[in-house]
Coordinates of C-alpha atoms in Angstrom, one line a residue:
Chain S
M1 CA 71.3 108.9 66.1
K2 CA 73.0 106.7 68.7
T3 CA 71.3 105.9 72.0
A4 CA 73.0 107.1 75.1
I5 CA 70.8 105.3 77.6
K6 CA 68.5 102.4 76.9
I7 CA 66.4 101.0 79.7
Q8 CA 64.3 97.9 79.3
D9 CA 61.6 96.7 81.6
I10 CA 63.4 97.9 84.7
R11 CA 62.0 97.0 88.1
K12 CA 63.3 98.0 91.5
D13 CA 61.9 97.2 94.9
F14 CA 63.2 98.1 98.3
I15 CA 62.7 96.5 101.6
L16 CA 61.2 99.0 104.0
S17 CA 61.8 98.5 107.7
H18 CA 59.8 100.1 110.5
S19 CA 62.0 99.0 113.3
G20 CA 64.0 102.2 113.5
A21 CA 67.8 102.2 114.2
A22 CA 70.0 99.8 112.4
S23 CA 71.7 97.9 115.2
L24 CA 72.4 94.4 116.2
K25 CA 70.7 95.1 119.5
T26 CA 67.4 96.1 118.0
S27 CA 67.4 93.3 115.5
L28 CA 68.2 90.7 118.2
L29 CA 65.6 92.1 120.7
W30 CA 62.9 92.8 118.3
W31 CA 63.4 90.2 115.6
K32 CA 59.8 89.0 116.0
K33 CA 58.4 92.5 115.7
A34 CA 60.5 93.7 112.8
K35 CA 58.0 94.6 110.2
R36 CA 59.4 94.5 106.8
E37 CA 57.5 95.8 103.9
K38 CA 58.3 95.5 100.2
L39 CA 58.1 98.7 98.3
D40 CA 57.9 98.6 94.5
V41 CA 59.4 101.9 93.3
L42 CA 59.9 101.2 89.6
K43 CA 57.4 98.9 87.9
G44 CA 58.6 97.8 84.5
L45 CA 59.9 101.0 83.0
N46 CA 61.1 101.4 79.4
L47 CA 63.0 104.3 78.2
E48 CA 65.4 105.3 75.4
I49 CA 67.4 108.5 75.4
P50 CA 69.3 109.4 72.3
E51 CA 72.7 111.0 72.4
G52 CA 72.6 114.8 72.8
E53 CA 69.2 115.1 74.3
C54 CA 68.4 117.1 77.5
V55 CA 65.8 115.2 79.4
A56 CA 63.9 116.3 82.5
L57 CA 62.3 113.9 84.8
I58 CA 59.3 115.3 86.5
G59 CA 56.7 113.8 88.8
R60 CA 55.6 113.9 92.4
N61 CA 57.7 112.9 95.3
G62 CA 58.1 109.2 95.5
A63 CA 57.4 108.7 91.8
G64 CA 60.8 107.0 91.3
K65 CA 62.8 109.8 89.7
S66 CA 65.8 109.7 91.9
T67 CA 65.7 105.9 92.0
L68 CA 65.9 105.9 88.2
L69 CA 68.9 108.3 88.2
S70 CA 70.6 106.1 90.8
L71 CA 70.0 103.0 88.7
I72 CA 71.5 104.7 85.7
S73 CA 74.6 105.8 87.7
K74 CA 75.1 102.2 88.9
I75 CA 74.4 103.0 92.5
Y76 CA 71.6 100.5 92.8
K77 CA 71.3 97.1 91.2
P78 CA 68.0 96.7 89.5
T79 CA 65.7 93.9 90.7
S80 CA 65.2 92.9 87.1
G81 CA 65.6 94.4 83.7
T82 CA 68.6 95.9 81.9
I83 CA 70.2 99.2 81.6
E84 CA 72.6 100.0 78.8
V85 CA 74.7 103.1 79.1
N86 CA 77.0 104.3 76.3
G87 CA 79.6 106.8 77.5
R88 CA 81.0 108.2 80.8
I89 CA 78.5 109.3 83.4
A90 CA 79.1 112.2 85.8
P91 CA 76.7 112.7 88.6
L92 CA 76.5 116.2 90.0
L93 CA 77.2 115.8 93.7
E94 CA 75.1 117.7 96.1
L95 CA 76.8 120.3 98.3
G96 CA 80.2 118.6 98.3
A97 CA 79.4 115.1 99.1
G98 CA 82.8 113.3 99.3
F99 CA 84.7 116.4 100.3
H100 CA 86.9 116.0 103.4
P101 CA 86.7 119.1 105.6
D102 CA 90.3 119.0 106.7
L103 CA 91.8 118.9 103.2
T104 CA 92.4 121.9 101.1
G105 CA 90.3 122.8 98.0
L106 CA 93.1 121.5 95.7
E107 CA 93.4 118.2 97.5
N108 CA 89.6 117.8 97.3
I109 CA 89.6 118.5 93.6
L110 CA 92.1 115.8 93.0
F111 CA 90.3 113.3 95.1
N112 CA 86.8 114.1 93.9
G113 CA 87.9 114.2 90.3
M114 CA 89.3 110.7 90.7
I115 CA 86.1 109.4 92.4
L116 CA 84.2 110.7 89.4
G117 CA 86.4 108.6 87.1
L118 CA 89.3 110.7 86.0
T119 CA 92.8 109.6 86.2
R120 CA 95.3 111.5 88.4
K121 CA 96.9 113.0 85.3
E122 CA 93.6 114.2 83.9
V123 CA 92.6 115.9 87.1
L124 CA 95.9 117.7 87.3
E125 CA 95.5 118.9 83.8
R126 CA 92.1 120.3 84.6
T127 CA 92.8 121.7 88.0
Q128 CA 93.4 125.3 86.8
Q129 CA 90.2 125.3 84.8
I130 CA 88.2 124.0 87.8
V131 CA 89.7 126.7 90.0
D132 CA 88.9 129.3 87.4
F133 CA 85.3 128.1 87.0
S134 CA 84.6 128.0 90.7
E135 CA 86.1 131.5 91.2
L136 CA 87.8 130.3 94.4
H137 CA 91.3 131.4 93.7
T138 CA 91.9 133.0 97.1
H139 CA 90.6 130.1 99.1
I140 CA 91.8 127.1 97.1
D141 CA 94.7 126.5 99.5
T142 CA 92.7 126.5 102.7
P143 CA 90.9 123.6 104.2
I144 CA 87.4 123.5 102.9
R145 CA 85.9 123.4 106.4
T146 CA 86.3 127.2 106.1
Y147 CA 84.2 127.4 103.0
S148 CA 80.6 128.6 102.9
S149 CA 78.0 126.3 101.5
G150 CA 77.8 128.3 98.4
M151 CA 81.5 128.0 97.8
L152 CA 81.3 124.2 98.4
A153 CA 78.5 123.9 95.9
R154 CA 80.5 125.9 93.3
L155 CA 83.5 123.7 93.8
G156 CA 81.5 120.6 93.5
F157 CA 79.8 121.8 90.4
A158 CA 83.0 123.0 88.9
I159 CA 84.6 119.5 89.4
A160 CA 81.7 117.6 88.0
I161 CA 81.5 119.6 84.8
H162 CA 85.2 119.2 84.1
V163 CA 84.9 115.4 84.1
D164 CA 84.2 115.5 80.4
A165 CA 81.4 113.2 80.8
D166 CA 79.1 112.1 77.9
I167 CA 76.1 112.0 80.2
L168 CA 75.5 114.5 83.0
I169 CA 73.2 113.5 85.8
V170 CA 71.7 116.3 87.9
D171 CA 69.5 115.7 90.9
E172 CA 68.0 119.0 92.0
V173 CA 71.3 120.9 92.5
L174 CA 71.2 123.4 89.7
A175 CA 70.2 126.3 91.9
V176 CA 73.6 126.8 93.5
G177 CA 75.5 130.0 94.3
D178 CA 74.5 133.5 93.3
Y179 CA 73.0 134.8 90.2
T180 CA 76.2 135.1 88.1
F181 CA 77.2 131.6 89.0
E182 CA 73.8 130.3 88.1
K183 CA 74.2 132.0 84.7
K184 CA 77.6 130.4 84.3
C185 CA 76.0 127.0 85.0
Y186 CA 73.4 127.5 82.4
D187 CA 76.0 128.7 79.9
F188 CA 77.9 125.5 80.6
I189 CA 74.8 123.4 80.1
D190 CA 74.2 125.1 76.7
S191 CA 77.8 124.5 75.6
F192 CA 77.7 121.0 76.9
R193 CA 74.7 120.3 74.8
K194 CA 76.3 121.9 71.7
K195 CA 79.1 119.5 72.1
G196 CA 76.6 116.7 71.9
G197 CA 76.4 115.8 75.6
T198 CA 73.4 114.1 77.1
I199 CA 71.8 115.5 80.2
L200 CA 69.3 113.9 82.5
F201 CA 68.0 115.9 85.3
V202 CA 65.4 116.0 88.0
S203 CA 63.8 119.2 89.0
H204 CA 60.7 120.6 90.6
N205 CA 61.4 124.0 89.3
A206 CA 59.2 124.5 86.3
D207 CA 61.3 127.4 85.0
T208 CA 64.5 125.4 85.0
V209 CA 62.7 122.6 83.2
K210 CA 61.3 124.9 80.5
R211 CA 64.6 126.7 80.2
V212 CA 66.9 123.7 79.4
A213 CA 65.0 120.5 78.7
D214 CA 63.8 119.6 75.3
R215 CA 62.1 116.5 76.4
C216 CA 60.1 115.7 79.5
I217 CA 59.4 112.4 81.1
W218 CA 56.6 112.4 83.6
L219 CA 56.9 109.6 86.0
E220 CA 54.0 108.5 88.1
D221 CA 53.9 105.5 90.5
G222 CA 57.0 103.9 89.0
Q223 CA 56.0 104.1 85.4
V224 CA 56.2 106.5 82.6
K225 CA 52.9 108.5 82.5
R226 CA 53.7 110.9 79.7
D227 CA 56.8 111.3 77.5
G228 CA 57.2 114.1 75.0
P229 CA 58.3 117.6 74.2
T230 CA 58.7 119.9 77.2
A231 CA 56.1 122.5 76.3
E232 CA 53.4 119.9 75.7
I233 CA 54.1 117.8 78.9
M234 CA 54.5 120.8 81.1
R235 CA 51.2 122.2 80.0
E236 CA 49.6 119.0 81.2
Y237 CA 51.8 118.7 84.3
Q238 CA 51.1 122.2 85.5
P239 CA 48.0 123.4 83.7
D240 CA 47.7 126.5 85.9
S241 CA 51.3 127.7 86.0
D242 CA 51.5 128.8 82.4
S243 CA 49.8 132.1 82.9
S244 CA 52.0 133.0 85.9
T245 CA 55.4 132.2 84.4
T246 CA 55.0 133.6 80.9
P247 CA 55.3 137.3 81.0
Chain T
M1 CA 84.8 86.9 92.3
R2 CA 87.2 87.3 89.3
E3 CA 85.0 89.9 87.8
N4 CA 85.0 91.9 91.1
L5 CA 88.8 91.7 91.2
R6 CA 89.1 92.9 87.6
E7 CA 86.8 95.9 88.4
L8 CA 88.9 96.6 91.5
W9 CA 92.1 96.6 89.4
K10 CA 90.5 99.1 87.0
F11 CA 90.0 101.5 90.0
R12 CA 93.5 101.0 91.5
E13 CA 94.4 104.6 90.9
L14 CA 91.4 105.7 93.0
L15 CA 92.4 103.3 95.8
W16 CA 95.9 104.8 95.8
A17 CA 94.5 108.3 95.9
M18 CA 92.3 107.4 98.8
V19 CA 95.2 105.9 100.7
E20 CA 97.2 109.1 100.1
R21 CA 94.2 111.1 101.4
E22 CA 93.9 109.0 104.5
L23 CA 97.6 109.4 105.3
R24 CA 97.4 113.1 104.7
I25 CA 94.5 113.5 107.1
R26 CA 96.2 111.3 109.6
Y27 CA 99.5 113.2 109.5
K28 CA 97.7 116.5 108.9
N29 CA 100.3 117.5 106.3
S30 CA 103.0 117.8 108.9
F31 CA 106.2 115.8 109.2
L32 CA 105.7 115.7 113.0
G33 CA 102.3 114.1 112.5
F34 CA 103.9 110.7 112.1
F35 CA 105.8 111.0 115.3
W36 CA 102.8 112.2 117.1
S37 CA 101.0 109.0 116.1
L38 CA 104.0 107.0 117.4
L39 CA 103.6 108.5 120.8
N40 CA 100.8 106.2 121.8
P41 CA 102.7 102.9 121.4
L42 CA 105.9 104.4 122.8
V43 CA 104.3 105.7 126.0
T44 CA 102.3 102.5 126.4
V45 CA 105.4 100.3 126.1
A46 CA 107.3 102.6 128.5
V47 CA 104.5 102.3 131.1
M48 CA 104.3 98.5 130.6
T49 CA 108.1 98.2 131.0
V50 CA 108.1 100.2 134.2
V51 CA 105.2 98.1 135.6
F52 CA 106.8 94.8 134.7
K53 CA 110.4 95.5 135.5
Y54 CA 110.0 97.4 138.7
L55 CA 106.6 96.7 140.2
M56 CA 106.2 93.1 139.2
Q57 CA 110.0 92.4 139.3
N58 CA 110.2 90.6 136.0
S59 CA 113.8 90.5 135.0
T60 CA 113.5 89.4 131.4
P61 CA 116.3 91.4 129.6
N62 CA 115.2 93.9 127.0
F63 CA 111.6 93.5 128.0
S64 CA 110.6 96.7 126.3
A65 CA 111.8 95.5 122.9
Y66 CA 109.8 92.3 123.3
V67 CA 106.7 94.2 124.2
L68 CA 107.1 96.6 121.3
A69 CA 107.7 93.7 118.8
A70 CA 104.3 92.3 119.7
Y71 CA 102.5 95.5 120.5
L72 CA 103.1 97.3 117.1
P73 CA 101.5 94.5 115.1
F74 CA 98.7 94.3 117.6
L75 CA 98.2 98.1 117.2
F76 CA 98.1 97.6 113.5
F77 CA 95.4 95.0 113.8
N78 CA 93.5 97.1 116.3
M79 CA 93.6 100.4 114.5
T80 CA 92.8 98.9 111.1
L81 CA 89.7 97.1 112.3
L82 CA 88.5 100.2 114.1
D83 CA 89.2 102.5 111.2
S84 CA 87.8 100.3 108.5
A85 CA 84.7 99.5 110.6
Q86 CA 83.5 103.0 110.0
S87 CA 85.0 103.4 106.5
V88 CA 81.9 102.5 104.5
L89 CA 79.4 104.1 106.9
V90 CA 81.0 107.5 106.9
S91 CA 81.3 107.5 103.1
L92 CA 77.7 106.6 102.6
P93 CA 76.9 110.1 101.2
V94 CA 79.4 109.5 98.4
V95 CA 78.4 105.9 98.0
R96 CA 74.8 107.0 97.4
K97 CA 75.9 109.3 94.6
V98 CA 78.9 107.8 92.7
Y99 CA 79.7 104.4 91.5
F100 CA 83.1 102.9 92.3
P101 CA 83.9 99.5 93.8
R102 CA 82.9 99.8 97.4
E103 CA 85.6 97.6 98.7
I104 CA 88.0 100.5 98.0
L105 CA 86.8 102.2 101.2
P106 CA 87.9 99.5 103.7
L107 CA 90.9 98.6 101.5
A108 CA 92.1 102.2 101.7
S109 CA 91.9 102.1 105.5
I110 CA 93.8 98.9 105.6
A111 CA 96.5 100.1 103.2
S112 CA 97.1 103.4 105.0
N113 CA 97.3 101.6 108.3
F114 CA 99.6 99.1 106.8
I115 CA 101.9 101.8 105.5
H116 CA 101.8 103.4 109.0
F117 CA 102.7 100.0 110.5
L118 CA 105.7 99.6 108.2
L119 CA 106.9 103.1 109.2
A120 CA 106.5 102.2 112.8
L121 CA 108.6 99.0 112.2
L122 CA 111.3 101.2 110.8
V123 CA 111.3 103.3 114.0
F124 CA 111.4 100.0 115.9
F125 CA 114.6 99.1 114.1
V126 CA 116.1 102.4 115.0
Y127 CA 115.1 101.7 118.6
L128 CA 116.7 98.3 118.4
F129 CA 120.0 99.8 117.2
G130 CA 119.8 102.2 120.1
L131 CA 119.3 99.4 122.5
W132 CA 122.2 97.5 120.8
A133 CA 124.5 100.4 121.3
V134 CA 123.4 101.0 124.9
T135 CA 124.0 97.3 125.9
G136 CA 127.5 97.5 124.4
F137 CA 126.7 95.7 121.1
D138 CA 126.1 92.5 123.0
I139 CA 123.5 90.6 121.1
S140 CA 123.0 91.5 117.4
P141 CA 119.6 93.1 116.9
F142 CA 119.0 91.2 113.7
T143 CA 119.2 87.5 113.0
Y144 CA 118.9 85.5 109.8
R145 CA 115.2 84.9 110.9
M146 CA 114.4 88.4 109.5
W147 CA 113.9 86.8 106.1
F148 CA 110.6 85.5 107.3
L149 CA 109.2 88.9 108.1
P150 CA 107.6 89.4 104.6
V151 CA 105.8 86.1 104.9
L152 CA 104.6 87.1 108.3
L153 CA 103.4 90.5 107.0
V154 CA 101.5 88.9 104.2
V155 CA 99.7 86.4 106.5
N156 CA 98.9 89.3 108.9
L157 CA 97.6 91.4 106.0
C158 CA 95.3 88.5 104.9
L159 CA 93.8 88.2 108.3
V160 CA 93.3 91.9 108.8
T161 CA 91.8 92.4 105.3
G162 CA 89.4 89.6 105.7
L163 CA 88.2 90.8 109.1
A164 CA 88.0 94.4 108.0
L165 CA 85.9 93.5 105.0
I166 CA 83.5 91.6 107.1
I167 CA 83.3 94.2 109.9
S168 CA 83.0 97.2 107.6
A169 CA 80.1 95.6 105.6
L170 CA 78.2 94.5 108.7
N171 CA 78.7 97.8 110.4
V172 CA 76.6 99.5 107.8
F173 CA 73.6 97.4 108.8
Y174 CA 74.3 97.1 112.5
E175 CA 75.8 100.3 113.7
D176 CA 76.6 98.9 117.2
I177 CA 79.1 96.5 115.8
K178 CA 81.8 99.0 116.4
Y179 CA 81.1 99.1 120.1
I180 CA 81.2 95.3 120.3
L181 CA 84.4 95.4 118.3
S182 CA 86.1 97.8 120.6
V183 CA 85.2 95.7 123.6
G184 CA 86.4 92.6 121.7
L185 CA 89.7 94.2 120.8
Y186 CA 90.2 95.3 124.4
L187 CA 89.8 91.7 125.6
L188 CA 91.9 90.4 122.8
F189 CA 94.7 92.4 124.1
F190 CA 94.8 90.3 127.3
I191 CA 94.5 86.9 125.7
T192 CA 97.3 87.8 123.3
P193 CA 100.9 87.5 124.4
I194 CA 101.9 91.1 124.5
M195 CA 102.5 92.0 128.1
Y196 CA 103.6 88.5 128.7
F197 CA 105.1 85.7 126.6
S198 CA 103.8 82.7 124.9
E199 CA 106.3 80.8 127.1
T200 CA 104.5 82.2 130.1
V201 CA 101.4 80.4 129.0
F202 CA 103.3 77.3 128.1
Y203 CA 105.0 76.9 131.4
A204 CA 101.8 77.8 133.3
L205 CA 99.9 75.0 131.5
T206 CA 102.6 72.4 131.1
D207 CA 102.0 70.5 134.3
K208 CA 98.2 70.8 134.2
P209 CA 96.1 68.0 132.8
N210 CA 95.6 68.5 129.1
G211 CA 98.1 71.4 129.3
K212 CA 99.5 70.8 125.9
L213 CA 96.0 70.8 124.4
L214 CA 95.1 74.0 126.1
Y215 CA 98.3 75.6 124.9
D216 CA 97.4 74.6 121.3
L217 CA 93.9 76.0 121.8
Y218 CA 95.4 79.2 123.1
H219 CA 97.3 79.5 119.8
L220 CA 94.3 79.0 117.7
N221 CA 93.8 82.7 118.2
P222 CA 95.6 83.9 115.1
V223 CA 96.7 87.2 116.7
A224 CA 98.4 85.3 119.5
T225 CA 100.3 83.2 117.1
L226 CA 101.2 86.1 114.9
S227 CA 102.5 88.2 117.9
T228 CA 104.6 85.3 119.0
M229 CA 106.0 84.9 115.5
Y230 CA 106.8 88.6 115.3
R231 CA 108.9 88.3 118.4
K232 CA 110.8 85.4 117.2
V233 CA 111.4 86.9 113.8
L234 CA 112.2 90.5 114.9
L235 CA 114.4 89.7 117.9
A236 CA 117.2 87.4 118.8
P237 CA 116.1 84.5 121.0
Q238 CA 116.6 85.2 124.7
D239 CA 115.7 83.7 128.0
V240 CA 112.5 84.9 129.5
Q241 CA 111.4 84.9 133.1
V242 CA 108.5 82.7 133.9
L243 CA 106.9 81.4 137.0
K244 CA 107.2 77.7 137.9
D245 CA 105.4 76.6 141.0
G246 CA 105.4 80.2 142.2
V247 CA 109.1 80.6 141.7
A248 CA 110.5 82.9 139.0
V249 CA 113.0 81.1 136.8
M250 CA 114.7 81.9 133.6
E251 CA 113.7 79.6 130.7
G252 CA 114.9 79.3 127.2
V253 CA 112.6 80.7 124.5
Q254 CA 110.6 78.1 122.7
K255 CA 111.2 77.3 119.1
A256 CA 108.8 78.7 116.5
N257 CA 105.8 76.4 116.3
W258 CA 105.2 75.8 112.6
I259 CA 102.0 73.9 113.1
H260 CA 100.5 76.9 115.0
F261 CA 101.7 79.2 112.2
G262 CA 100.4 76.9 109.5
I263 CA 96.9 76.8 111.1
T264 CA 97.0 80.6 111.5
T265 CA 97.9 80.9 107.8
L266 CA 94.9 78.7 106.9
I267 CA 92.6 80.6 109.1
S268 CA 93.8 84.0 107.8
V269 CA 93.4 83.0 104.1
G270 CA 90.0 81.5 104.9
I271 CA 88.8 84.7 106.5
L272 CA 90.1 86.7 103.6
I273 CA 88.2 84.7 101.0
Y274 CA 85.1 84.6 103.1
G275 CA 85.3 88.3 103.9
Y276 CA 85.7 89.3 100.3
H277 CA 82.8 87.1 99.3
L278 CA 80.6 88.5 102.0
F279 CA 81.5 92.1 101.2
N280 CA 80.7 91.6 97.6
K281 CA 77.4 90.0 98.5
L282 CA 76.4 92.9 100.7
K283 CA 77.9 95.8 98.9
W284 CA 74.8 96.4 96.7
K285 CA 72.6 96.6 99.7
F286 CA 74.6 99.4 101.4
V287 CA 72.6 102.2 99.7
E288 CA 69.3 100.6 100.4
K289 CA 69.7 99.4 103.9
P290 CA 66.3 98.9 105.5

């Protein structure tokens, strides 16, 4: 099986500032006091994800899960190490990041689809499917400032899944919309996996993890603590939750 | 740098979509939107004309056309820098989530403002024709000098793009840059020949010691040189009224100063290269600003 993502000895550190607002004034006035602290988030992490696998990243806050996802989506440049990605990546945007409130749903579909890497032609071909999936037929011609947050999330999700990505990156946004929409999302994830797509997601919801992931990677302190089948890892990760979630 | 440019070329369709989006937002999908946005320069020029012609008794003919010829490019400069300064900062939520060449954000602001500027120039030509008709088709509104307009636009675009890249990148880290910028642009308006002429400065300095040098220094400001060039390219040469020893006299327009323009071109291209370099150096740090 081909590898979708291969990560070798990745390191990432951030400069942390305690000086507050980012302004020329503060940095000129307080340049002596500016305390800068280096924060190692990922410390030499190795990972290989084969094509078609659904992987959940778990771990406590600050373990480096989101940083890892951002590195894979080319948002950050790693301090050292290499990341190899085979295929098109689509990040699931949270609550319509990148939408413009004054533009209509349709205009935002075009623009957001192109930001996610589609060509104009590809977006136009998919527009009807996206509208159908998001169930926003009546509102698609109105500026999205009139949308509710659930509608925005549905539109964002609908666009992201129609990008035809090979790798889907989901950062805690699966629980959007109402129950029927949630079911639709899960159906989509199932069909996406049947087509051989790779999914990488972060979730603190144990039920979601158990429902979709077939492999769990437990990050702790910038390194892989445990890596293995979901059931096994989740038993270790949440030893007491098993009795409450299984009926 | 070549790799960055190739990456940008790959995303050219996104750049164009972003330009289209900015224009749509600006004109709010209405045809009148464009004319609304022209209201500012037209009213400003009308007020300036009234003040200069009637309150300050300046009798330069077609004063409003001269002001407009310099004010439209200045407004392009002004609006582009203010728009692009914020371009990266307001898009940080997207930048944090999706990869695309970050320079697309300021470039989209620049391109949409440039298109707006070209449309405004078209309206300016209509205005010139109107003026031509009203004055009894005296002096032709166009001269052969018009051929130079594309060169002028390219140099202007280089300058604006370079500055916009620098400012938009720095504004992410120092959010008060936009306030400093707006004060700077306000002051720039006064040291740029818009309400007055380059000739006004020339004749005011010509008798002073080192007057010639001061005049050259004055034109080191690329915006001043560009404004002067726009006037010479867009309009037929005409006498302007200047003060000499406190007396208003009409003087012939100075010839285009190619040394000034050459220096301005060098400065503009230099700023463009430096700006692109700086932006690419800083763009990976946008998402992890301390």
